[in-house]
Short mmCIF file of C-alpha atoms and ligand atoms in Angstrom, two decimals:
data_model
loop_
_atom_site.label_atom_id
_atom_site.label_comp_id
_atom_site.label_asym_id
_atom_site.label_seq_id
_atom_site.Cartn_x
_atom_site.Cartn_y
_atom_site.Cartn_z
CA UNK A 1405 35.69 -28.27 -70.16
CA UNK A 1406 34.14 -25.58 -72.35
CA UNK A 1407 30.81 -26.18 -74.35
CA UNK A 1408 30.46 -23.48 -76.87
CA UNK A 1409 27.08 -24.46 -78.31
CA UNK A 1410 25.22 -21.19 -79.29
CA UNK A 1411 22.39 -21.80 -77.02
CA UNK A 1412 24.60 -22.43 -73.96
CA UNK A 1413 26.12 -19.02 -74.65
CA UNK A 1414 22.77 -17.37 -74.89
CA UNK A 1415 21.65 -18.92 -71.46
CA UNK A 1416 25.10 -17.79 -69.84
CA UNK A 1417 24.53 -14.39 -71.28
CA UNK A 1418 21.07 -14.26 -69.72
CA UNK A 1419 22.60 -15.38 -66.39
CA UNK A 1420 25.02 -12.60 -66.66
CA UNK A 1421 22.29 -10.12 -67.34
CA UNK A 1422 20.35 -11.31 -64.58
CA UNK A 1423 23.32 -10.97 -62.32
CA UNK A 1424 23.90 -7.28 -63.38
CA UNK A 1425 20.43 -6.52 -61.88
CA UNK A 1426 22.05 -6.69 -58.42
CA UNK A 1427 24.48 -3.89 -59.38
CA UNK A 1428 24.95 -1.49 -56.37
CA UNK A 1429 23.21 -3.61 -53.88
CA UNK A 1430 25.12 -7.08 -53.63
CA UNK A 1431 28.40 -5.94 -51.93
CA UNK A 1432 30.27 -7.45 -50.19
CA UNK A 1433 28.83 -10.29 -52.31
CA UNK A 1434 29.21 -10.82 -55.96
CA UNK A 1435 26.56 -10.15 -58.62
CA UNK A 1436 25.19 -13.62 -59.65
CA UNK A 1437 22.29 -14.72 -62.01
CA UNK A 1438 20.99 -18.31 -62.52
CA UNK A 1439 18.96 -19.90 -65.31
CA UNK A 1440 17.25 -23.33 -65.14
CA UNK A 1441 16.28 -25.42 -68.08
CA UNK A 1442 14.32 -28.71 -67.80
CA UNK A 1443 15.77 -32.06 -69.24
CA UNK A 1444 14.16 -31.01 -72.63
CA UNK A 1445 16.05 -27.68 -72.71
CA UNK A 1446 13.06 -25.49 -71.88
CA UNK A 1447 13.42 -22.50 -69.61
CA UNK A 1448 11.71 -23.30 -66.30
CA UNK A 1449 13.17 -20.65 -64.02
CA UNK A 1450 15.62 -18.01 -63.30
CA UNK A 1451 16.70 -15.75 -60.42
CA UNK A 1452 19.59 -13.41 -59.19
CA UNK A 1453 21.19 -12.38 -55.96
CA UNK A 1454 19.96 -9.11 -54.72
CA UNK A 1455 21.62 -8.47 -51.47
CA UNK A 1456 23.84 -9.94 -48.81
CA UNK A 1457 21.76 -12.04 -46.38
CA UNK A 1458 19.18 -12.60 -49.00
CA UNK A 1459 18.99 -15.92 -51.10
CA UNK A 1460 21.66 -16.64 -53.68
CA UNK A 1461 20.89 -16.63 -57.35
CA UNK A 1462 20.57 -20.46 -57.46
CA UNK A 1463 18.27 -20.42 -54.39
CA UNK A 1464 16.00 -17.79 -56.02
CA UNK A 1465 15.81 -19.73 -59.15
CA UNK A 1466 14.71 -22.99 -57.30
CA UNK A 1467 12.24 -20.97 -55.36
CA UNK A 1468 10.82 -19.57 -58.75
CA UNK A 1469 10.62 -23.21 -60.27
CA UNK A 1470 7.63 -23.59 -62.51
CA UNK A 1471 8.30 -27.35 -63.43
CA UNK A 1472 10.31 -30.30 -62.29
CA UNK A 1473 14.00 -29.68 -62.61
CA UNK A 1474 15.34 -33.15 -62.45
CA UNK A 1475 17.52 -34.18 -65.35
CA UNK A 1476 17.89 -30.47 -66.14
CA UNK A 1477 20.65 -27.76 -66.36
CA UNK A 1478 21.58 -24.73 -64.66
CA UNK A 1479 23.65 -21.77 -65.83
CA UNK A 1480 25.46 -19.50 -63.37
CA UNK A 1481 28.02 -16.74 -63.93
CA UNK A 1482 29.94 -17.78 -60.75
CA UNK A 1483 30.69 -21.07 -59.21
CA UNK A 1484 27.88 -22.26 -56.84
CA UNK A 1485 28.88 -21.92 -53.21
CA UNK A 1486 29.35 -24.90 -50.91
CA UNK A 1487 29.62 -23.25 -47.53
CA UNK A 1488 27.12 -22.32 -44.94
CA UNK A 1489 27.36 -18.48 -44.84
CA UNK A 1490 24.33 -16.11 -44.31
CA UNK A 1491 22.43 -18.72 -46.45
CA UNK A 1492 22.86 -22.47 -47.14
CA UNK A 1493 25.15 -23.88 -49.88
CA UNK A 1494 23.80 -23.72 -53.28
CA UNK A 1495 25.64 -26.93 -54.40
CA UNK A 1496 23.36 -28.91 -51.95
CA UNK A 1497 20.33 -27.46 -53.60
CA UNK A 1498 21.60 -28.22 -57.28
CA UNK A 1499 22.22 -31.86 -56.08
CA UNK A 1500 18.80 -32.30 -54.34
CA UNK A 1501 16.88 -31.01 -57.23
CA UNK A 1502 18.37 -33.47 -59.46
CA UNK A 1503 20.11 -31.31 -61.91
CA UNK A 1504 22.46 -33.24 -64.21
CA UNK A 1505 24.42 -30.34 -65.94
CA UNK A 1506 25.85 -27.22 -64.49
CA UNK A 1507 27.38 -24.52 -66.70
CA UNK A 1508 29.73 -22.22 -64.60
CA UNK A 1509 31.29 -19.28 -66.17
CA UNK A 1510 34.16 -18.62 -63.53
CA UNK A 1511 35.37 -19.82 -60.17
CA UNK A 1512 34.36 -18.11 -57.02
CA UNK A 1513 37.60 -16.51 -55.56
CA UNK A 1514 36.11 -16.68 -51.94
CA UNK A 1515 38.56 -19.05 -50.21
CA UNK A 1516 35.43 -20.95 -48.72
CA UNK A 1517 34.54 -21.83 -52.20
CA UNK A 1518 37.36 -21.57 -54.81
CA UNK A 1519 36.88 -24.72 -56.80
CA UNK A 1520 35.34 -26.82 -54.02
CA UNK A 1521 31.99 -26.06 -55.16
CA UNK A 1522 32.67 -27.39 -58.64
CA UNK A 1523 34.45 -30.42 -57.14
CA UNK A 1524 31.44 -31.36 -55.00
CA UNK A 1525 29.08 -31.09 -57.98
CA UNK A 1526 31.38 -33.50 -60.00
CA UNK A 1527 31.75 -35.86 -57.01
CA UNK A 1528 27.95 -35.97 -57.16
CA UNK A 1529 27.97 -37.35 -60.72
CA UNK A 1530 26.99 -33.91 -62.16
CA UNK A 1531 28.53 -32.78 -65.56
CA UNK A 1532 30.17 -29.37 -64.98
CA UNK A 1533 31.15 -27.13 -67.98
CA UNK A 1534 33.30 -24.19 -67.04
CA UNK A 1535 34.43 -21.22 -68.87
CA UNK A 1536 31.52 -19.83 -71.01
CA UNK A 1537 31.61 -16.14 -71.34
CA UNK A 1538 34.42 -15.88 -68.89
CA UNK A 1539 35.48 -12.34 -69.96
CA UNK A 1540 32.02 -10.82 -69.43
CA UNK A 1541 31.79 -12.65 -66.11
CA UNK A 1542 35.09 -11.41 -64.90
CA UNK A 1543 34.37 -7.89 -66.09
CA UNK A 1544 31.06 -7.94 -64.13
CA UNK A 1545 32.60 -9.08 -60.84
CA UNK A 1546 36.07 -7.67 -61.13
CA UNK A 1547 35.77 -5.66 -57.98
CA UNK A 1548 34.58 -8.67 -55.98
CA UNK A 1549 37.44 -10.66 -57.33
CA UNK A 1550 39.93 -8.09 -56.62
CA UNK A 1551 38.83 -7.59 -53.00
CA UNK A 1552 38.90 -11.39 -52.37
CA UNK A 1553 42.38 -11.77 -53.81
CA UNK A 1554 43.90 -8.58 -52.49
CA UNK A 1555 41.79 -7.77 -49.31
CA UNK A 1556 41.53 -4.32 -50.69
CA UNK A 1557 38.77 -2.43 -52.59
CA UNK A 1558 38.89 -2.08 -56.41
CA UNK A 1559 39.62 1.59 -57.15
CA UNK A 1560 38.49 3.71 -60.01
CA UNK A 1561 39.84 7.29 -60.23
CA UNK A 1562 37.71 9.98 -61.90
CA UNK A 1563 38.43 13.48 -63.09
CA UNK A 1564 37.00 15.82 -65.72
CA UNK A 1565 39.35 17.98 -67.61
CA UNK A 1566 39.76 20.47 -70.58
CA UNK A 1567 41.42 19.56 -73.85
CA UNK A 1568 44.69 20.92 -72.42
CA UNK A 1569 44.53 18.62 -69.32
CA UNK A 1570 43.36 21.06 -66.74
CA UNK A 1571 40.86 20.33 -63.99
CA UNK A 1572 40.42 23.91 -62.72
CA UNK A 1573 41.73 27.42 -62.71
CA UNK A 1574 44.47 28.79 -60.46
CA UNK A 1575 41.86 30.31 -58.19
CA UNK A 1576 40.27 26.80 -57.72
CA UNK A 1577 37.26 27.37 -59.98
CA UNK A 1578 36.19 24.43 -61.98
CA UNK A 1579 32.40 24.63 -62.20
CA UNK A 1580 31.95 23.37 -64.89
CA UNK A 1581 34.36 21.98 -67.20
CA UNK A 1582 32.19 19.24 -68.60
CA UNK A 1583 28.61 19.41 -69.91
CA UNK A 1584 25.32 18.59 -68.11
CA UNK A 1585 24.99 15.14 -69.52
CA UNK A 1586 28.50 14.17 -68.54
CA UNK A 1587 27.82 15.37 -65.07
CA UNK A 1588 24.49 13.27 -65.04
CA UNK A 1589 26.50 10.27 -66.13
CA UNK A 1590 28.90 10.62 -63.10
CA UNK A 1591 25.88 10.48 -60.86
CA UNK A 1592 24.65 7.42 -62.49
CA UNK A 1593 28.17 5.88 -62.30
CA UNK A 1594 28.35 6.68 -58.66
CA UNK A 1595 25.15 4.36 -58.16
CA UNK A 1596 27.34 1.39 -58.96
CA UNK A 1597 29.92 2.16 -56.37
CA UNK A 1598 30.05 1.15 -52.66
CA UNK A 1599 31.97 4.16 -51.71
CA UNK A 1600 33.26 7.45 -52.87
CA UNK A 1601 36.57 8.88 -51.51
CA UNK A 1602 37.49 12.56 -51.43
CA UNK A 1603 40.12 14.52 -49.52
CA UNK A 1604 39.67 17.26 -46.95
CA UNK A 1605 40.64 19.82 -49.39
CA UNK A 1606 37.85 18.90 -51.82
CA UNK A 1607 35.49 18.94 -49.05
CA UNK A 1608 36.51 22.65 -48.00
CA UNK A 1609 36.72 23.76 -51.48
CA UNK A 1610 33.75 22.17 -53.26
CA UNK A 1611 31.57 21.12 -50.40
CA UNK A 1612 30.21 18.33 -52.63
CA UNK A 1613 27.03 16.18 -52.16
CA UNK A 1614 28.67 12.99 -53.50
CA UNK A 1615 25.49 11.29 -54.06
CA UNK A 1616 23.96 9.46 -57.08
CA UNK A 1617 21.02 11.92 -56.78
CA UNK A 1618 18.77 9.08 -55.62
CA UNK A 1619 19.82 6.60 -58.36
CA UNK A 1620 20.90 4.04 -55.82
CA UNK A 1621 19.43 2.82 -52.65
CA UNK A 1622 21.41 2.85 -50.37
CA UNK A 1623 23.60 5.73 -51.69
CA UNK A 1624 27.34 4.87 -51.69
CA UNK A 1625 29.19 5.41 -48.51
CA UNK A 1626 30.80 9.04 -48.58
CA UNK A 1627 34.34 8.81 -47.34
CA UNK A 1628 36.50 11.93 -46.61
CA UNK A 1629 40.15 11.51 -45.68
CA UNK A 1630 41.97 14.08 -43.75
CA UNK A 1631 45.45 14.76 -42.27
CA UNK A 1632 44.28 17.57 -40.13
CA UNK A 1633 40.53 17.07 -39.16
CA UNK A 1634 40.19 20.70 -39.76
CA UNK A 1635 36.78 20.62 -41.23
CA UNK A 1636 34.00 23.36 -41.34
CA UNK A 1637 31.15 23.06 -38.99
CA UNK A 1638 28.67 23.13 -41.96
CA UNK A 1639 29.18 20.75 -44.90
CA UNK A 1640 26.91 18.75 -47.26
CA UNK A 1641 28.69 15.44 -46.10
CA UNK A 1642 27.44 16.15 -42.42
CA UNK A 1643 23.89 15.68 -43.74
CA UNK A 1644 23.29 11.89 -42.90
CA UNK A 1645 19.77 11.91 -44.24
CA UNK A 1646 21.17 12.00 -47.84
CA UNK A 1647 23.77 9.16 -47.39
CA UNK A 1648 26.19 7.73 -44.78
CA UNK A 1649 29.56 9.60 -44.25
CA UNK A 1650 32.85 8.15 -42.95
CA UNK A 1651 35.59 10.38 -41.83
CA UNK A 1652 39.12 8.73 -41.99
CA UNK A 1653 41.93 10.68 -40.33
CA UNK A 1654 45.54 10.28 -40.17
CA UNK A 1655 46.32 9.79 -36.46
CA UNK A 1656 49.88 10.86 -36.73
CA UNK A 1657 49.02 14.40 -37.79
CA UNK A 1658 45.38 15.25 -37.02
CA UNK A 1659 44.35 17.58 -34.30
CA UNK A 1660 41.65 15.66 -32.29
CA UNK A 1661 40.30 18.71 -30.81
CA UNK A 1662 38.46 19.20 -34.13
CA UNK A 1663 36.53 15.91 -33.77
CA UNK A 1664 33.64 17.65 -31.91
CA UNK A 1665 32.84 19.71 -35.01
CA UNK A 1666 31.75 16.47 -36.69
CA UNK A 1667 28.08 15.54 -36.17
CA UNK A 1668 27.41 12.13 -34.25
CA UNK A 1669 25.82 10.45 -37.22
CA UNK A 1670 29.17 10.43 -39.08
CA UNK A 1671 31.29 7.40 -38.50
CA UNK A 1672 35.01 8.13 -37.70
CA UNK A 1673 38.08 5.98 -38.20
CA UNK A 1674 41.72 6.63 -37.56
CA UNK A 1675 44.63 5.19 -39.64
CA UNK A 1676 48.23 5.44 -38.47
CA UNK A 1677 49.63 7.26 -41.53
CA UNK A 1678 48.49 9.11 -44.79
CA UNK A 1679 48.99 6.03 -47.00
CA UNK A 1680 45.73 5.64 -49.00
CA UNK A 1681 46.07 1.88 -49.20
CA UNK A 1682 45.04 1.91 -45.66
CA UNK A 1683 41.73 3.49 -46.74
CA UNK A 1684 41.23 0.87 -49.55
CA UNK A 1685 41.98 -1.90 -47.14
CA UNK A 1686 39.60 -0.48 -44.40
CA UNK A 1687 36.87 -0.03 -46.99
CA UNK A 1688 37.28 -3.68 -48.12
CA UNK A 1689 36.91 -4.75 -44.46
CA UNK A 1690 33.78 -2.85 -44.25
CA UNK A 1691 32.54 -4.91 -47.23
CA UNK A 1692 33.11 -2.34 -50.03
CA UNK A 1693 34.02 -4.13 -53.24
CA UNK A 1694 34.70 -0.99 -55.41
CA UNK A 1695 35.39 2.62 -54.62
CA UNK A 1696 35.31 5.73 -56.71
CA UNK A 1697 37.98 8.19 -55.88
CA UNK A 1698 36.93 11.76 -56.72
CA UNK A 1699 39.78 13.41 -55.01
CA UNK A 1700 42.31 16.20 -55.86
CA UNK A 1701 45.76 15.75 -57.42
CA UNK A 1702 47.81 15.00 -54.25
CA UNK A 1703 45.61 12.20 -52.83
CA UNK A 1704 44.93 10.85 -56.38
CA UNK A 1705 48.74 10.63 -57.03
CA UNK A 1706 49.42 8.86 -53.76
CA UNK A 1707 46.38 6.57 -54.44
CA UNK A 1708 48.05 5.61 -57.69
CA UNK A 1709 51.35 5.11 -56.25
CA UNK A 1710 50.21 2.94 -53.47
CA UNK A 1711 48.18 0.59 -55.83
CA UNK A 1712 44.69 1.82 -54.86
CA UNK A 1713 43.68 2.65 -58.44
CA UNK A 1714 42.88 -0.08 -61.02
CA UNK A 1715 40.91 2.00 -63.50
CA UNK A 1716 40.62 5.71 -64.62
CA UNK A 1717 37.45 7.29 -65.75
CA UNK A 1718 38.24 10.52 -67.64
CA UNK A 1719 35.98 13.08 -69.00
CA UNK A 1720 37.60 15.55 -71.64
CA UNK A 1721 35.64 18.75 -72.59
CA UNK A 1722 36.42 20.71 -75.68
CA UNK A 1723 37.72 23.69 -73.70
CA UNK A 1724 41.15 25.27 -73.21
CA UNK A 1725 41.95 26.69 -69.73
CA UNK A 1726 45.61 27.18 -70.48
CA UNK A 1727 47.96 28.71 -67.81
CA UNK A 1728 51.11 27.20 -66.15
CA UNK A 1729 49.52 27.52 -62.72
CA UNK A 1730 46.12 26.11 -63.50
CA UNK A 1731 45.25 22.71 -61.88
CA UNK A 1732 46.35 19.26 -63.08
CA UNK A 1733 44.48 16.05 -62.29
CA UNK A 1734 47.73 14.59 -60.90
CA UNK A 1735 50.77 15.76 -58.95
CA UNK A 1736 54.40 14.99 -60.00
CA UNK A 1737 55.46 11.23 -59.88
CA UNK A 1738 58.98 12.43 -60.35
CA UNK A 1739 59.55 10.22 -63.43
CA UNK A 1740 62.83 10.86 -65.17
CA UNK A 1741 62.48 8.40 -67.96
CA UNK A 1742 59.73 7.34 -70.45
CA UNK A 1743 60.21 3.87 -69.42
CA UNK A 1744 59.02 4.60 -65.87
CA UNK A 1745 55.49 6.13 -66.94
CA UNK A 1746 52.27 4.14 -66.47
CA UNK A 1747 51.17 2.54 -69.69
CA UNK A 1748 47.37 1.81 -69.56
CA UNK A 1749 44.92 -0.03 -71.48
CA UNK A 1750 41.95 1.60 -73.09
CA UNK A 1751 38.96 -0.68 -73.35
CA UNK A 1752 36.26 2.11 -73.87
CA UNK A 1753 35.90 5.51 -75.42
CA UNK A 1754 32.64 7.36 -75.99
CA UNK A 1755 31.03 10.76 -76.75
CA UNK A 1756 28.67 12.49 -74.30
CA UNK A 1757 27.57 15.42 -76.49
CA UNK A 1758 30.84 16.94 -77.51
CA UNK A 1759 32.64 15.64 -74.27
CA UNK A 1760 34.69 12.57 -74.58
CA UNK A 1761 34.67 9.65 -72.00
CA UNK A 1762 37.60 7.41 -71.69
CA UNK A 1763 37.89 4.22 -69.60
CA UNK A 1764 41.35 2.92 -69.02
CA UNK A 1765 42.87 0.40 -66.87
CA UNK A 1766 46.19 -0.30 -65.07
CA UNK A 1767 45.95 -3.94 -65.98
C1 AOF B 2350 26.56 -18.36 -55.20
N1 AOF B 2350 25.45 -17.69 -55.50
O1 AOF B 2350 24.16 -15.91 -55.76
C2 AOF B 2350 26.05 -15.76 -54.59
C3 AOF B 2350 27.28 -16.45 -54.09
O2 AOF B 2350 27.09 -14.83 -46.76
P1 AOF B 2350 26.63 -15.48 -47.82
O3 AOF B 2350 25.85 -16.86 -47.44
O4 AOF B 2350 25.58 -14.68 -48.76
O5 AOF B 2350 27.82 -16.07 -48.76
C4 AOF B 2350 28.57 -15.02 -49.43
C5 AOF B 2350 29.42 -15.64 -50.43
O6 AOF B 2350 28.80 -16.67 -51.17
C6 AOF B 2350 30.22 -14.78 -51.26
O7 AOF B 2350 31.42 -14.35 -50.66
C7 AOF B 2350 30.50 -15.66 -52.61
O8 AOF B 2350 31.60 -16.50 -52.38
C8 AOF B 2350 29.20 -16.48 -52.48
N2 AOF B 2350 28.17 -15.81 -53.40
N3 AOF B 2350 27.33 -17.74 -54.52
O9 AOF B 2350 26.63 -19.52 -55.31
C9 AOF B 2350 25.19 -16.44 -55.36
N4 AOF B 2350 25.95 -14.41 -54.29
ZN1 ZN B 2351 25.33 -19.99 -53.05
#
């Protein structure tokens, strides 16, 4: 049932805004916000979920109550939970505080909930209105939803290229293609991710920091995938004071004698092949909802082929690098017909100075 009253939309948008304050800290949990009105429609409390293990949005809102909520309404961007997890079920709180109307934007895909929370509310005689602002709510929690449905992390692949589609010169030089503001934007984007993945070649060639430069706390997990384990003794990724690092190696090809070069503070996991899907699945198990892939052409191409990538973040600079041998963002997919190529959707385009930013999706 959808109630599209203007003020209901306003309160749901407020709940979505509150939810977004948890960006970068809630994983593996979703971002959730809650707004409570009294029986006369006055705002009496609000709250949001900050971190797994801490109170859910509804619990925060009930904790912050300024007035009696009985006979009132609550607006939440995700179906209230009905399970005992790290925290008690929100449905019980909603019922015990005497709320009469619950506005839910979208269902919780977590199998412990998925529709059961809404049913319990209805069984308790509460009116439930579902579907307000669903598009915005889906967009906000698309990574949480993706991980719950696919048991794999939502992947975003990023690259910066010239007007002629090059990401570096033949000799590997690529600093810098895009302008300073685009590069700062990448740092702030990183803050919204649970992990950043690169391949061994990128580590050896660029020795990146892979941090948000302090914009998020904790910093995203830095993940480097290697087929050889042949890493240098010194690397920015080995500095665990900046952020955590995880090395994932292909056990079928790597030489384990190199393991001793990796400092003890770095986590290490083996996967049985070089299939990047195993990395996405492993990171989902570790509680990552979303992953930013900042890798070179080979790993990026196989990440796309194996379904690890749901979204592209492309920066285009007004430069021409030219040259047949200069670097492309991707390797060959060996398409032989235009019917085989990927057709993307393009929900966002913007300018950063004279660079262009394009967000596109595979769905
Ligand atoms: C809500 N409100 O604010 C959130 C919900 O381990 P727990 O107890 O934190 O439970 C995590 C699950 O609870 C998570 O997977 C999702 O289904 C739901 N998250 N539910 O009613 C909230 N964060
Ligand atoms: Zn809950």
